[in-house]
Short mmCIF file of C-alpha atoms in Angstrom, two decimals:
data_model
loop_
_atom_site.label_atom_id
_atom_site.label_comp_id
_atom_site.label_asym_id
_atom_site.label_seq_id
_atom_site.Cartn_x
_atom_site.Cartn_y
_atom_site.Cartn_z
CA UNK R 1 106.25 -44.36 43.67
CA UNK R 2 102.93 -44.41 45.66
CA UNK R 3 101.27 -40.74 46.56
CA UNK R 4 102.20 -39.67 50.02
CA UNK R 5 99.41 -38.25 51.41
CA UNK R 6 98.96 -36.32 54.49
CA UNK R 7 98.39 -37.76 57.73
CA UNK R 8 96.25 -37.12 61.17
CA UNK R 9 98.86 -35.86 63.67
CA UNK R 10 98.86 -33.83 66.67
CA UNK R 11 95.76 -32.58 65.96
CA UNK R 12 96.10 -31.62 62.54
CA UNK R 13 96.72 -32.77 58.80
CA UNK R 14 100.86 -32.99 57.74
CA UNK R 15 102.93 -34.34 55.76
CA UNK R 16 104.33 -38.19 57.16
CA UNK R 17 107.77 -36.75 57.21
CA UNK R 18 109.46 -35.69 60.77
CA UNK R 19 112.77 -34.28 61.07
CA UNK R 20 114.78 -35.89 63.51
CA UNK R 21 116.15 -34.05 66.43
CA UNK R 22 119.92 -33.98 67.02
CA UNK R 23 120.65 -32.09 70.26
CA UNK R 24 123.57 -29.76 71.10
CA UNK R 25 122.66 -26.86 68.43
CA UNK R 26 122.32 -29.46 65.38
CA UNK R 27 118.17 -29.04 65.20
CA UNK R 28 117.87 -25.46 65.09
CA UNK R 29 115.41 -23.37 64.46
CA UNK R 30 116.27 -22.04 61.07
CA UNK R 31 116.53 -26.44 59.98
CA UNK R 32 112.86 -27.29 61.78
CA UNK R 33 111.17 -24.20 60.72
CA UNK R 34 111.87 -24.78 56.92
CA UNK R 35 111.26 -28.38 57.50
CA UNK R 36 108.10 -27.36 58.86
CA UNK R 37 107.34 -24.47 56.32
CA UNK R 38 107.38 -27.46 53.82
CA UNK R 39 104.74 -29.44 55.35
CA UNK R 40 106.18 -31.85 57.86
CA UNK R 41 107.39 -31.99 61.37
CA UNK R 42 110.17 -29.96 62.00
CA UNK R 43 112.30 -30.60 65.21
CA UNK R 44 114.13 -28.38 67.39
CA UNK R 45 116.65 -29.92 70.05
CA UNK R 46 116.55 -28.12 73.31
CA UNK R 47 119.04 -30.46 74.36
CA UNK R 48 121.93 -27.44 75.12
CA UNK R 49 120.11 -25.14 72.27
CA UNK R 50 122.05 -21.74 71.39
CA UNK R 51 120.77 -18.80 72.62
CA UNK R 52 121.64 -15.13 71.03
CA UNK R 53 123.09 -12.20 72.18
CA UNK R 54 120.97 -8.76 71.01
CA UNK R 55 123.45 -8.76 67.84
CA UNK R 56 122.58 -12.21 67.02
CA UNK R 57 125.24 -13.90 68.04
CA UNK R 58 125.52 -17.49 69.83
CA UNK R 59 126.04 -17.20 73.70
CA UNK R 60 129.08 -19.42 74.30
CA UNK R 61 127.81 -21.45 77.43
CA UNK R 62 130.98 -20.52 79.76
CA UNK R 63 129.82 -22.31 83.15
CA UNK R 64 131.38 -20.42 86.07
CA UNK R 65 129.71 -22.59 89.52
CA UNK R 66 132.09 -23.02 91.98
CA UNK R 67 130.09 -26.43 92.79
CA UNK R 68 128.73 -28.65 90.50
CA UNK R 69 125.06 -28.18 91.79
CA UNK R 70 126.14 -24.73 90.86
CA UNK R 71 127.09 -25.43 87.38
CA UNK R 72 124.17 -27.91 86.91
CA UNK R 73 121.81 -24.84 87.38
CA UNK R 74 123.95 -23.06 84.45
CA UNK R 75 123.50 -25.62 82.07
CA UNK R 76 119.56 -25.47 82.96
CA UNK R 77 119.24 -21.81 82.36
CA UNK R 78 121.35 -22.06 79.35
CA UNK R 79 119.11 -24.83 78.01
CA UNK R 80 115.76 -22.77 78.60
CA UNK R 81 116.95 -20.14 76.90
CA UNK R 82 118.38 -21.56 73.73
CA UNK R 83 115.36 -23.82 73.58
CA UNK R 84 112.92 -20.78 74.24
CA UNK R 85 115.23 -19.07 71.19
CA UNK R 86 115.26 -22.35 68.86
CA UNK R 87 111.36 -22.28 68.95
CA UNK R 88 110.65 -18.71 68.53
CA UNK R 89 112.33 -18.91 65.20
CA UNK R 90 111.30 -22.18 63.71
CA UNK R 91 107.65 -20.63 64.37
CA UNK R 92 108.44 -17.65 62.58
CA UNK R 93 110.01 -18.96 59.42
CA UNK R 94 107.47 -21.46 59.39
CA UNK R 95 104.55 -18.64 58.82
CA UNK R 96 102.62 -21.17 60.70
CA UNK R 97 103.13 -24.42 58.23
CA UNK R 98 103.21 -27.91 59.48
CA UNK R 99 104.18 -28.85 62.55
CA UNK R 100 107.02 -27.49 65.29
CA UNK R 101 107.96 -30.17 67.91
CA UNK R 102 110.45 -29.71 70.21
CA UNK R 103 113.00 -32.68 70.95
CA UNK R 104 115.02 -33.67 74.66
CA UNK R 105 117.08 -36.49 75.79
CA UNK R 106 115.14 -37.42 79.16
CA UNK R 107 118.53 -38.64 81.04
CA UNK R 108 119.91 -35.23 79.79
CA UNK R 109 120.30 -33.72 83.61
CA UNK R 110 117.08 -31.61 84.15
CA UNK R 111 115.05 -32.83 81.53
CA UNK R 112 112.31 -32.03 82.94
CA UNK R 113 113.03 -28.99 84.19
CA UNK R 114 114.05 -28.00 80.85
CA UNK R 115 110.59 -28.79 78.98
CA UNK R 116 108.65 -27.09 81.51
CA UNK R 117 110.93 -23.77 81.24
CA UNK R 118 110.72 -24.22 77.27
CA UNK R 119 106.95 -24.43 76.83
CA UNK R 120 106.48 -22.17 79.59
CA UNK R 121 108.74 -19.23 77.65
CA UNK R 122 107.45 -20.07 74.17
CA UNK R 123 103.67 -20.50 74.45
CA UNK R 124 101.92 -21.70 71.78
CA UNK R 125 105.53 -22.08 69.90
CA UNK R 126 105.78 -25.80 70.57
CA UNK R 127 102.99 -27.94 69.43
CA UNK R 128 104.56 -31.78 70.27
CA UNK R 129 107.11 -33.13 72.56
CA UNK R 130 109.68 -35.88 71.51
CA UNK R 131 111.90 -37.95 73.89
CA UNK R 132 114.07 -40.28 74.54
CA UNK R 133 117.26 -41.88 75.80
CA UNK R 134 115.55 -43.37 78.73
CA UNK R 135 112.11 -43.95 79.93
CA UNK R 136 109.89 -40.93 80.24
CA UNK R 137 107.31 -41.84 82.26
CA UNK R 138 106.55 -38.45 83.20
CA UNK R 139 106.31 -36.56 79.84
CA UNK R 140 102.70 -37.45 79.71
CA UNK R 141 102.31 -35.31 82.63
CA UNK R 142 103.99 -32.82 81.50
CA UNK R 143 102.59 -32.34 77.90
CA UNK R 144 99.04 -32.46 79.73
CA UNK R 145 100.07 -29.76 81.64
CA UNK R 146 100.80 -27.18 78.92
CA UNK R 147 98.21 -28.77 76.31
CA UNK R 148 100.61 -30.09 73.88
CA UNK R 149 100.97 -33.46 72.13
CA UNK R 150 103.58 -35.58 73.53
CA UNK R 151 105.82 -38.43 70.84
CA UNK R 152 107.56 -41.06 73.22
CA UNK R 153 110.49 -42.68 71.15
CA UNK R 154 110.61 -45.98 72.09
CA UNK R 155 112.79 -49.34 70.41
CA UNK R 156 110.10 -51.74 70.85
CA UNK R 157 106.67 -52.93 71.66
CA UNK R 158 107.89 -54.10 75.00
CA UNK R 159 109.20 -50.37 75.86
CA UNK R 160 105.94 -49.03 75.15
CA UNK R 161 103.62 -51.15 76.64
CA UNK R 162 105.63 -50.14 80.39
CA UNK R 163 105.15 -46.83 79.38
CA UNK R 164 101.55 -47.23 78.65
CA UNK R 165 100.32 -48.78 81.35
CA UNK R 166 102.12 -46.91 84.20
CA UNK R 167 101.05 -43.18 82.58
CA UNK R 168 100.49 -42.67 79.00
CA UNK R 169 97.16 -44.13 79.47
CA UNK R 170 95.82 -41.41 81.41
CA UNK R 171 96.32 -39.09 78.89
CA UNK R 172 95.95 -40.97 75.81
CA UNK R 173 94.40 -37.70 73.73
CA UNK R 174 97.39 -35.85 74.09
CA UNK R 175 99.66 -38.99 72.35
CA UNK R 176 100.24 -37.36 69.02
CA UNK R 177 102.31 -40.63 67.86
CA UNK R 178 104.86 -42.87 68.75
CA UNK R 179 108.84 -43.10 67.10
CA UNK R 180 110.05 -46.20 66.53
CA UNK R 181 113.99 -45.64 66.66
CA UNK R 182 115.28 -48.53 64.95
CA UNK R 183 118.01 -49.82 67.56
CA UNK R 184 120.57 -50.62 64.68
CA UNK R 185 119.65 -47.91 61.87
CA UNK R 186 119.43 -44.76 63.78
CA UNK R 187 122.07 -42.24 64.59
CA UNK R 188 122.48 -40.94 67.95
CA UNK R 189 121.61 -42.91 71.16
CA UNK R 190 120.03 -46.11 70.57
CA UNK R 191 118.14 -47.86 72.54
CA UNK R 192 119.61 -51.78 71.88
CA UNK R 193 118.76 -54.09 74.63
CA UNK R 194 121.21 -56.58 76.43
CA UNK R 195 119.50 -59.44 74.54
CA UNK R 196 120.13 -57.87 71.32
CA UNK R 197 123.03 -58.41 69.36
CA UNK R 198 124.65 -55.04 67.84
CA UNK R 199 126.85 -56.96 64.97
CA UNK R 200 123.07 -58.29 63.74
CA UNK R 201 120.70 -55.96 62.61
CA UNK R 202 116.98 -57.17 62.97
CA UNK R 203 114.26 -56.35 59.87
CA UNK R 204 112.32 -53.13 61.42
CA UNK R 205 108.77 -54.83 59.72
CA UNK R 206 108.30 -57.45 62.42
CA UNK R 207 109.19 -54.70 65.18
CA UNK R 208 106.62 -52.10 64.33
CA UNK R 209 103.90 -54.76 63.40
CA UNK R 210 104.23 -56.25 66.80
CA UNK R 211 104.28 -52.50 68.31
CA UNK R 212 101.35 -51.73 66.16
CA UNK R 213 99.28 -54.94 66.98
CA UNK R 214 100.02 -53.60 71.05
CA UNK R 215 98.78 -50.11 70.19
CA UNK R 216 95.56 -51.44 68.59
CA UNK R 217 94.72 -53.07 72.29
CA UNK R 218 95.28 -50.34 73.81
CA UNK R 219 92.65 -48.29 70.94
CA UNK R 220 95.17 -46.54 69.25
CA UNK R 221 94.21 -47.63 65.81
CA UNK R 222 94.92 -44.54 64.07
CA UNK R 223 98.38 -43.03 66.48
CA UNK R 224 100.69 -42.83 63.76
CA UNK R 225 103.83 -44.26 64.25
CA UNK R 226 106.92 -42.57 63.12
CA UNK R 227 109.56 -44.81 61.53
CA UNK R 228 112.75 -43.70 62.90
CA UNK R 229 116.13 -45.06 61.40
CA UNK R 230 117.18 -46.00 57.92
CA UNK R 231 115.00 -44.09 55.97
CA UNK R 232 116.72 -42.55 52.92
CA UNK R 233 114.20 -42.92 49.98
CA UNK R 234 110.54 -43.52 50.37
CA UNK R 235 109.67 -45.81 47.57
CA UNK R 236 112.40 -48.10 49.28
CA UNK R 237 109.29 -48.30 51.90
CA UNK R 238 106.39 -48.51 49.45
CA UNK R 239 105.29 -51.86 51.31
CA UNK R 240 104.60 -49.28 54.53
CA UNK R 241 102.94 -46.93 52.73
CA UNK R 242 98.94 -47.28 53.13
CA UNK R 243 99.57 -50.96 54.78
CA UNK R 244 96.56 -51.88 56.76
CA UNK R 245 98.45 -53.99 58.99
CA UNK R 246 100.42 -50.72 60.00
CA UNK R 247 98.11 -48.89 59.91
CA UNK R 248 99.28 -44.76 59.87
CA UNK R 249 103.14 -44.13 59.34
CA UNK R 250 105.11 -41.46 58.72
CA UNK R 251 108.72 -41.53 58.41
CA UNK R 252 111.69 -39.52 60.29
CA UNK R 253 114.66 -38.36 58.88
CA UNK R 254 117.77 -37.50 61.20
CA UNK R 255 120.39 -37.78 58.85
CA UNK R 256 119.29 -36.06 55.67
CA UNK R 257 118.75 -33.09 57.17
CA UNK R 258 122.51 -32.31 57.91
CA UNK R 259 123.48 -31.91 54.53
CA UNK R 260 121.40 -28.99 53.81
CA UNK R 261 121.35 -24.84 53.26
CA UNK R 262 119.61 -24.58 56.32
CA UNK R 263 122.18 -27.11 58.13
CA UNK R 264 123.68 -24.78 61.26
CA UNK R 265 126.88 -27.97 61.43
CA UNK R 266 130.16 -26.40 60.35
CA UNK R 267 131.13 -27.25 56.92
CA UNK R 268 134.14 -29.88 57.59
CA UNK R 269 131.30 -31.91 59.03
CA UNK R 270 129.32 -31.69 55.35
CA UNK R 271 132.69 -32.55 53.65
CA UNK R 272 133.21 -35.48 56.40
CA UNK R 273 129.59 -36.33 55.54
CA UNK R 274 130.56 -37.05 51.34
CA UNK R 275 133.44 -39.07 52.12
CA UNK R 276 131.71 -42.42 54.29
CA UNK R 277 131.98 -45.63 53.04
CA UNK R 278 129.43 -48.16 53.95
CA UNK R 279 130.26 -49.50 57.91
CA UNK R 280 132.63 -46.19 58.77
CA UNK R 281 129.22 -45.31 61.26
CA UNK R 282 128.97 -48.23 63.48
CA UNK R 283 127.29 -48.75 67.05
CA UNK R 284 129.68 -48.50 70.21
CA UNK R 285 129.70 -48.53 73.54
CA UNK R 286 131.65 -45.56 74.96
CA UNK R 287 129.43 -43.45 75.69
CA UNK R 288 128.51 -42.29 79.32
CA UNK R 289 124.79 -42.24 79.06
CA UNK R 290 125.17 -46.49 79.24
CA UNK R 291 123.34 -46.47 75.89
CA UNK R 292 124.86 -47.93 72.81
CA UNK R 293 125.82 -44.63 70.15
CA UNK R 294 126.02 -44.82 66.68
CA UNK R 295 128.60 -42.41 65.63
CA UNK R 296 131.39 -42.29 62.51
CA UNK R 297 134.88 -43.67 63.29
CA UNK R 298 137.79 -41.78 63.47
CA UNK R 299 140.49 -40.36 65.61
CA UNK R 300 138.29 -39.66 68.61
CA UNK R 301 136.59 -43.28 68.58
CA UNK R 302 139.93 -45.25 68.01
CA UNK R 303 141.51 -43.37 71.15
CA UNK R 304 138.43 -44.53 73.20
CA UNK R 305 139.02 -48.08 71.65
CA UNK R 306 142.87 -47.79 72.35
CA UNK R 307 141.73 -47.03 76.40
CA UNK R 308 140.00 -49.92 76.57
CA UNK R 309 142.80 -52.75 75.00
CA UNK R 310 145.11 -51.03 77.28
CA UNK R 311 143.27 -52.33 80.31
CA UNK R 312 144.34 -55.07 82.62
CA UNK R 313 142.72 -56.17 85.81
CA UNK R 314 144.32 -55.61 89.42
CA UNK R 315 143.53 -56.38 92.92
CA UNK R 316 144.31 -54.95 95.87
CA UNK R 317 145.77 -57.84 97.54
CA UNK R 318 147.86 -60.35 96.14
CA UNK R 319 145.64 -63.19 95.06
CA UNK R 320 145.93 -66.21 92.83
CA UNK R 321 147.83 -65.36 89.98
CA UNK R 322 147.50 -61.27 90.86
CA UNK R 323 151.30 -61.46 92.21
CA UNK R 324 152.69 -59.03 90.58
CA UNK R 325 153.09 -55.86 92.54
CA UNK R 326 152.39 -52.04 90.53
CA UNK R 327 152.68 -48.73 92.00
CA UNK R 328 149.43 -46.30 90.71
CA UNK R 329 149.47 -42.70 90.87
CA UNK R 330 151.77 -40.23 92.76
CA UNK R 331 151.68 -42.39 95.73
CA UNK R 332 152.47 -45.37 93.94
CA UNK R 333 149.71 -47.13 96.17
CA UNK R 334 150.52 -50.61 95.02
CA UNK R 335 147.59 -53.18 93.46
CA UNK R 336 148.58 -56.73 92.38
CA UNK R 337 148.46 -57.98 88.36
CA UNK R 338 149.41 -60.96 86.50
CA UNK R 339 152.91 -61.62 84.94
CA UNK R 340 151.26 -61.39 81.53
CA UNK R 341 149.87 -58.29 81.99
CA UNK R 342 152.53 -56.65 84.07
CA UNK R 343 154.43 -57.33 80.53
CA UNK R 344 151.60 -55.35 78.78
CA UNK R 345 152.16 -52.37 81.02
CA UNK R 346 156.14 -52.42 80.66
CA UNK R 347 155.05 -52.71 76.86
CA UNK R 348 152.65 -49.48 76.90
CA UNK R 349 154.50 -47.60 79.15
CA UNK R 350 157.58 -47.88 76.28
CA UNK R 351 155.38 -46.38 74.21
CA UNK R 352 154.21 -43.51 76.12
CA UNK R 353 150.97 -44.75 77.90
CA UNK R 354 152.42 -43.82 81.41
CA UNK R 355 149.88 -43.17 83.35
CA UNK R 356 147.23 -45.54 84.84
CA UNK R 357 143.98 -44.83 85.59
CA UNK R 358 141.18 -46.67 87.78
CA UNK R 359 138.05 -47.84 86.47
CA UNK R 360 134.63 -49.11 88.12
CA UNK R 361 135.43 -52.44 87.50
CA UNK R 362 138.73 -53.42 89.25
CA UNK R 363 140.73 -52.82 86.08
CA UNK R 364 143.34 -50.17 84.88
CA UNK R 365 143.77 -48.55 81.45
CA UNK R 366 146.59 -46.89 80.53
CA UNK R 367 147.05 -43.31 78.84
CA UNK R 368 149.67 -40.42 77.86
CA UNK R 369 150.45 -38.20 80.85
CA UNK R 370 148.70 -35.44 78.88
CA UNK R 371 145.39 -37.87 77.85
CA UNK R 372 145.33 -38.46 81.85
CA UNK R 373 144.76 -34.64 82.61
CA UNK R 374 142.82 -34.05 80.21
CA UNK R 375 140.40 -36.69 81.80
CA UNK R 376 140.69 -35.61 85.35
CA UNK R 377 140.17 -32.01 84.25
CA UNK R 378 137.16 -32.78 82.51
CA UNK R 379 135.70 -34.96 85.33
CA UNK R 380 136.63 -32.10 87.82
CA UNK R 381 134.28 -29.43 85.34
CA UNK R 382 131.30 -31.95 84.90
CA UNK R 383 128.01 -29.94 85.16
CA UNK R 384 125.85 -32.32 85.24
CA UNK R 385 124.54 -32.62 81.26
CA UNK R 386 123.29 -36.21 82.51
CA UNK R 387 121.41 -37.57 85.34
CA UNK R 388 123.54 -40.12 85.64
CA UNK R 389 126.79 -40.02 84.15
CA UNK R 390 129.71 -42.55 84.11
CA UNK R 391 132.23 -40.84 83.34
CA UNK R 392 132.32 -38.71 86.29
CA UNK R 393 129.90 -39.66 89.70
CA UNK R 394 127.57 -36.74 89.14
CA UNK R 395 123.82 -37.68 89.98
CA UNK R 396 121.00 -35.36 90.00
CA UNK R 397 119.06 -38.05 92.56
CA UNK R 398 122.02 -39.28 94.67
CA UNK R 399 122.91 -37.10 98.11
CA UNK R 400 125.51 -34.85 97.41
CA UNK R 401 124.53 -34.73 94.05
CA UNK R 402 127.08 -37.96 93.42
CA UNK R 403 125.96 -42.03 92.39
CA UNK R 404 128.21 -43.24 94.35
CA UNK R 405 130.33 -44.47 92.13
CA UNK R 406 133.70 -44.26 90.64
CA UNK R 407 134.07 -42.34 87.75
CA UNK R 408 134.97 -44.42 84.15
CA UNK R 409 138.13 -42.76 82.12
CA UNK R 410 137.40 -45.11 79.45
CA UNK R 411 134.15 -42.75 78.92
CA UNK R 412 134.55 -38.82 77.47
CA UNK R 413 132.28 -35.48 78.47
CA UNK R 414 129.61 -35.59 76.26
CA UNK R 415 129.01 -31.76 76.72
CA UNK R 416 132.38 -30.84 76.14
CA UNK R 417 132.76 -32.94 73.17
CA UNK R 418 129.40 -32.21 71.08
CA UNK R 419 129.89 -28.37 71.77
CA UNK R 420 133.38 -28.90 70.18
CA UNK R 421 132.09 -30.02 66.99
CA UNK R 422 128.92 -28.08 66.89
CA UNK R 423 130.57 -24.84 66.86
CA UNK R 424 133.44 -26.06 65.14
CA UNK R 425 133.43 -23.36 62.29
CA UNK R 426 136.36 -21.80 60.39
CA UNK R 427 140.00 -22.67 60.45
CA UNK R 428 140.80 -26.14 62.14
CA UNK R 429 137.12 -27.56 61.80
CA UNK R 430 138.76 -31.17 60.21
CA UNK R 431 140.94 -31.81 63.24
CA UNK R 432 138.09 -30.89 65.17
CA UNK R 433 135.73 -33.32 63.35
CA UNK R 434 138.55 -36.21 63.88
CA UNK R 435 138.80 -35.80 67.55
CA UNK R 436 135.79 -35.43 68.39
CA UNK R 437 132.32 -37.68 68.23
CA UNK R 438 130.34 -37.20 65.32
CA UNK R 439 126.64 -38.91 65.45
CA UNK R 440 125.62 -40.67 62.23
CA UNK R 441 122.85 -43.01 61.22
CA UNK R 442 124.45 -45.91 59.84
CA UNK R 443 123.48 -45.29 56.04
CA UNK R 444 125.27 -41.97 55.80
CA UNK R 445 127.60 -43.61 53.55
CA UNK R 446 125.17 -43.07 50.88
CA UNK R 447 126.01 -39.38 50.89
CA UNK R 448 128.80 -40.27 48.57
CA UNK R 449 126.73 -42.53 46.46
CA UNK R 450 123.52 -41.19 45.68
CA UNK R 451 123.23 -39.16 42.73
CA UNK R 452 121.03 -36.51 44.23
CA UNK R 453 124.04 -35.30 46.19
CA UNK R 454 126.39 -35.52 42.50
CA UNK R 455 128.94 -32.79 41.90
CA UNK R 456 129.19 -31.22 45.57
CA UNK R 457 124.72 -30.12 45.11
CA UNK R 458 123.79 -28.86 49.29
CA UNK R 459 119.82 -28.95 48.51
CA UNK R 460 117.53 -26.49 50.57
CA UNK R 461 115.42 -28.14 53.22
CA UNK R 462 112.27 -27.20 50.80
CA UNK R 463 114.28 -28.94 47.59
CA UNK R 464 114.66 -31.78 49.64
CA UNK R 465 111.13 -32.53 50.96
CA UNK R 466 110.29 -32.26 47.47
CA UNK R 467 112.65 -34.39 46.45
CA UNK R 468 111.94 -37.33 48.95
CA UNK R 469 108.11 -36.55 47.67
CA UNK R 470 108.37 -36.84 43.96
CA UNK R 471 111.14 -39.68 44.19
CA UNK R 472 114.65 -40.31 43.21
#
């Protein structure tokens, strides 16, 4: 395998290898400061970080608002603090090695408000600031302000050059490098546009040559980018390595880093982890950001699928071949459906799907009386973890703090859901893992298949690094 060298980033001389951030308490402190300590980039989430009490202990994040403006100003504070906690200890147990960046989603609800309050409570902690899951026009701004580097994560030239010219530009020093989150590779949120297929993967090469070739107009010869997504072995990327045409990469790894020592996930998430098969983490679309997610299937993603085949369309007034009358909720407040699909319903409603619930789009699904409270009760809590969120009609912009809109049951709570399986530890952390999402990037299959991980072996963060260094 070629020598990896160290690159020119933020500033500074590192190793081309970035953790990936994984928000909700995934990235921690203890995983990006040894990541870090080794010579790279390690990551901390601030995306819903843990915080400590003065024995050390996580601060569950009870939200007691009345309102959801209320609540929304919970989840804030609790997110400064974590993320204020997160950093101080990657900095310390990285005696000052590599390089700490701090990761946020910028639709998470207060993004903004969340870096500010981070960099302004750890000073000097943070040295780079990664986002995306949206467009962040304003992080620029923002990383000027406090003096750090700034790492936009973008899914293709096109995203970058609209982020160029309408900000980054004016602060081009502080642009310690840009991600390239493969759309089809990466775990997480992905960024896939509505012209791009999700069932065919497109070769990464062309993308970041063509995002490259953009950068290079702009004078960003030597920006590394970071390629995000895929990335398991380095010498399967030997034609990146010291290309010209590329020019400066390093490489991000998201998925590696969970099965670690230093990994804070509970441990029926490792075992989950050994047991993929190649296609069990696939891209879907039931997530309430709007993004496409690539996450692992189970129990929790075929219940979302099972909402959405339950579905049939209505109207409100009998029209063409919507004759037949249905009563929907306690009031029986009747809308009009097909024949064939008042058949369905009789059908699903035999089987325990009583209960139908409206969605956006003029249609009904139809769930157990128990899924059905569960939903509303959920909807009822939201506290805003999203600027924009469809499955309730919270909105940080809109008056009232609503979109406007009509909440989507065929959605979940990401909050609810990601704290569930982050914390997850002990007694009953399988069932948990099954009913709840679980991120993935989509080669975590090879878990079970590569050697390196042979007869149960949970590498350090350090033994790792080295590892992807010297080669398989």
């Amino acid at each position: 395998m070629k020598a990896i060298n160290a690159i020119r980033m933020g500033g500074v001389d590192v190793l081309p290898l970035v953790e990936g951030g994984k928000g909700v308490s995934v990235s921690t402190g203890v995983s990006s400061g040894h990541w870090a300590a080794a010579g790279g980039a390690g990551t901390v989430s601030i995306v819903n970080a843990d915080s400590y009490d003065a024995d050390g202990r996580p601060v569950p994040q009870v939200y007691h608002g009345r309102t959801r403006r209320e609540r929304h100003d919970e989840l804030v504070e609790y997110a400064i603090r974590g993320g204020i906690a997160q950093a101080r200890i990657a900095h310390d147990l990285s005696g000052g090695q590599g390089r700490v960046h701090a990761n946020i989603l910028w639709e998470m609800g207060g993004a903004e408000q969340v870096i500010t309050g981070v960099l302004e409570g750890a000073p000097g902690l943070v040295h780079g600031v990664t986002c995306g899951a949206g467009m962040p026009y304003r992080l620029s701004d923002i990383a000027a302000r406090f003096g750090v580097h700034y790492y936009p994560i973008v899914s293709s030239a096109r995203a970058f050059n609209a982020l160029w010219k309408r900000s980054f530009s004016k602060t081009a020093d502080l642009l310690g490098g840009v991600v390239y989150e493969d759309p089809w590779r990466a775990g997480g949120h992905n960024g896939l546009s509505n012209t791009e297929d999700p069932q065919t993967p497109e070769d990464p090469l062309p993308r970041v040559l063509a995002l490259r070739r953009l950068m290079r107009t702009f004078g960003l010869h030597d920006t590394p980018i970071i390629m995000a997504g895929g990335v398991w072995w380095l010498e399967e990327w030997e034609d990146w390595i010291d290309n010209p045409e590329l020019g400066p990469i390093a490489f991000q790894f998201g998925t590696r880093p969970l099965l670690t020592q230093e990994s804070p996930i509970p441990d029926a998430w490792k075992r989950r982890l050994r047991t993929l098969h190649k296609g069990d983490v696939f891209l879907n679309r039931f997530s309430p950001t709007g993004f496409y997610s690539s996450a692992v299937n189970n129990s929790f993603l075929l219940e979302l699928q099972g909402r959405s085949e339950r579905q049939v369309a209505y109207s409100t007034e009998p029209v063409g071949e919507h004759t037949a009358p249905y009563g929907v909720g306690a009031r029986a407040r009747q809308v009009f459906m097909t024949e064939a699909d008042r058949e369905h319903v009789r059908l699903w409603e035999a089987e325990g799907y009583t209960e139908a619930m409206r969605t956006p789009d003029s249609t009904l699904i139809f769930v157990t009386k128990d899924k059905a409270q569960e939903i509303l009760a959920d909807q009822v809590a939201c506290m805003g973890c999203l600027s924009e969120c469809r499955f309730s009609n919270w909105s940080q912009r809109g008056p009232g703090y609503t979109n406007g809109h009509k909440a989507d049951p065929r959605s979940f709570c990401i909050q609810k859901t990601l704290q569930e399986v982050a914390h997850a530890h002990g007694e009953g952390g399988d069932a948990v893992m099954d009913n709840n999402l679980m991120f993935g990037g989509t080669n975590a299959w090879r878990f079970a298949t590569d050697p390196f991980y042979a007869d149960g072996f949970v590498p350090t963060v350090g033994q790792l690094v080295d590892r992807i260094l010297t080669g398989r």
